[in-house]
């Protein structure tokens, strides 16, 4: 199965996956277009609002150049609903055997969430090497992930949670980090004002991030 880290169109790896909370599904298409125009085609729509599944569906149907996924997936039912809506990847904040099985069976790439070495080892035992590290900053940040690279070199992470444009390059410099998840290109005041030009500008800055 293709890795989430390899889903971006073209040859250029995308350093940042925007983590989007959409309150109004009518905003989904213009928001996704702004992110894509800024160079961030992988878009994680979190299943935290009543509008989330409609937003995933709208982006999947209306913005073909985007690769839309569903985040905050916490149940088998959520997996099924997200994939039916058009999600091309899945992200969870944590995992259980049941949730992991449902994500495996869904037929799309997925990132189960981890925050401890034991959780990483448990996933590696099950043949899963791509993971979300969450909540990244609260769970130990760059030093913690750096300490995992030696004993657990097969694990590759998308750290998410508390990451900023200032801290992202240090994460991206780690050999076991494929990308980071972030929200800084989606400031609440810009979303409230539907200032898609500002979102595009912030997305462009995020897309240009690299390791120091």
GROMACS .gro file of N, CA and C in nm, residues 26 37 67 73 80 82 138 156 179 183 206:
model
   33
   26UNK      N    1  -1.952   2.476   0.316
   26UNK     CA    2  -1.942   2.568   0.202
   26UNK      C    3  -1.803   2.628   0.190
   37UNK      N    4  -0.308   2.591  -0.395
   37UNK     CA    5  -0.238   2.699  -0.465
   37UNK      C    6  -0.111   2.740  -0.391
   67UNK      N    7  -0.534   1.612  -0.229
   67UNK     CA    8  -0.541   1.476  -0.175
   67UNK      C    9  -0.602   1.491  -0.036
   73UNK      N   10  -0.986   1.025   1.338
   73UNK     CA   11  -1.065   0.903   1.316
   73UNK      C   12  -1.048   0.815   1.438
   80UNK      N   13  -1.523   0.399   0.800
   80UNK     CA   14  -1.613   0.369   0.688
   80UNK      C   15  -1.676   0.496   0.632
   82UNK      N   16  -1.564   0.806   0.649
   82UNK     CA   17  -1.463   0.891   0.586
   82UNK      C   18  -1.428   0.842   0.447
  138UNK      N   19   0.385   1.818   2.342
  138UNK     CA   20   0.357   1.774   2.478
  138UNK      C   21   0.418   1.638   2.509
  156UNK      N   22   0.849   0.566   1.096
  156UNK     CA   23   0.853   0.699   1.036
  156UNK      C   24   0.728   0.775   1.080
  179UNK      N   25   0.698   1.418   0.744
  179UNK     CA   26   0.633   1.548   0.729
  179UNK      C   27   0.583   1.586   0.868
  183UNK      N   28  -0.138   2.370   1.194
  183UNK     CA   29  -0.259   2.452   1.176
  183UNK      C   30  -0.226   2.600   1.157
  206UNK      N   31   0.463   2.765   0.440
  206UNK     CA   32   0.477   2.631   0.499
  206UNK      C   33   0.535   2.533   0.399
   0.00000   0.00000   0.00000
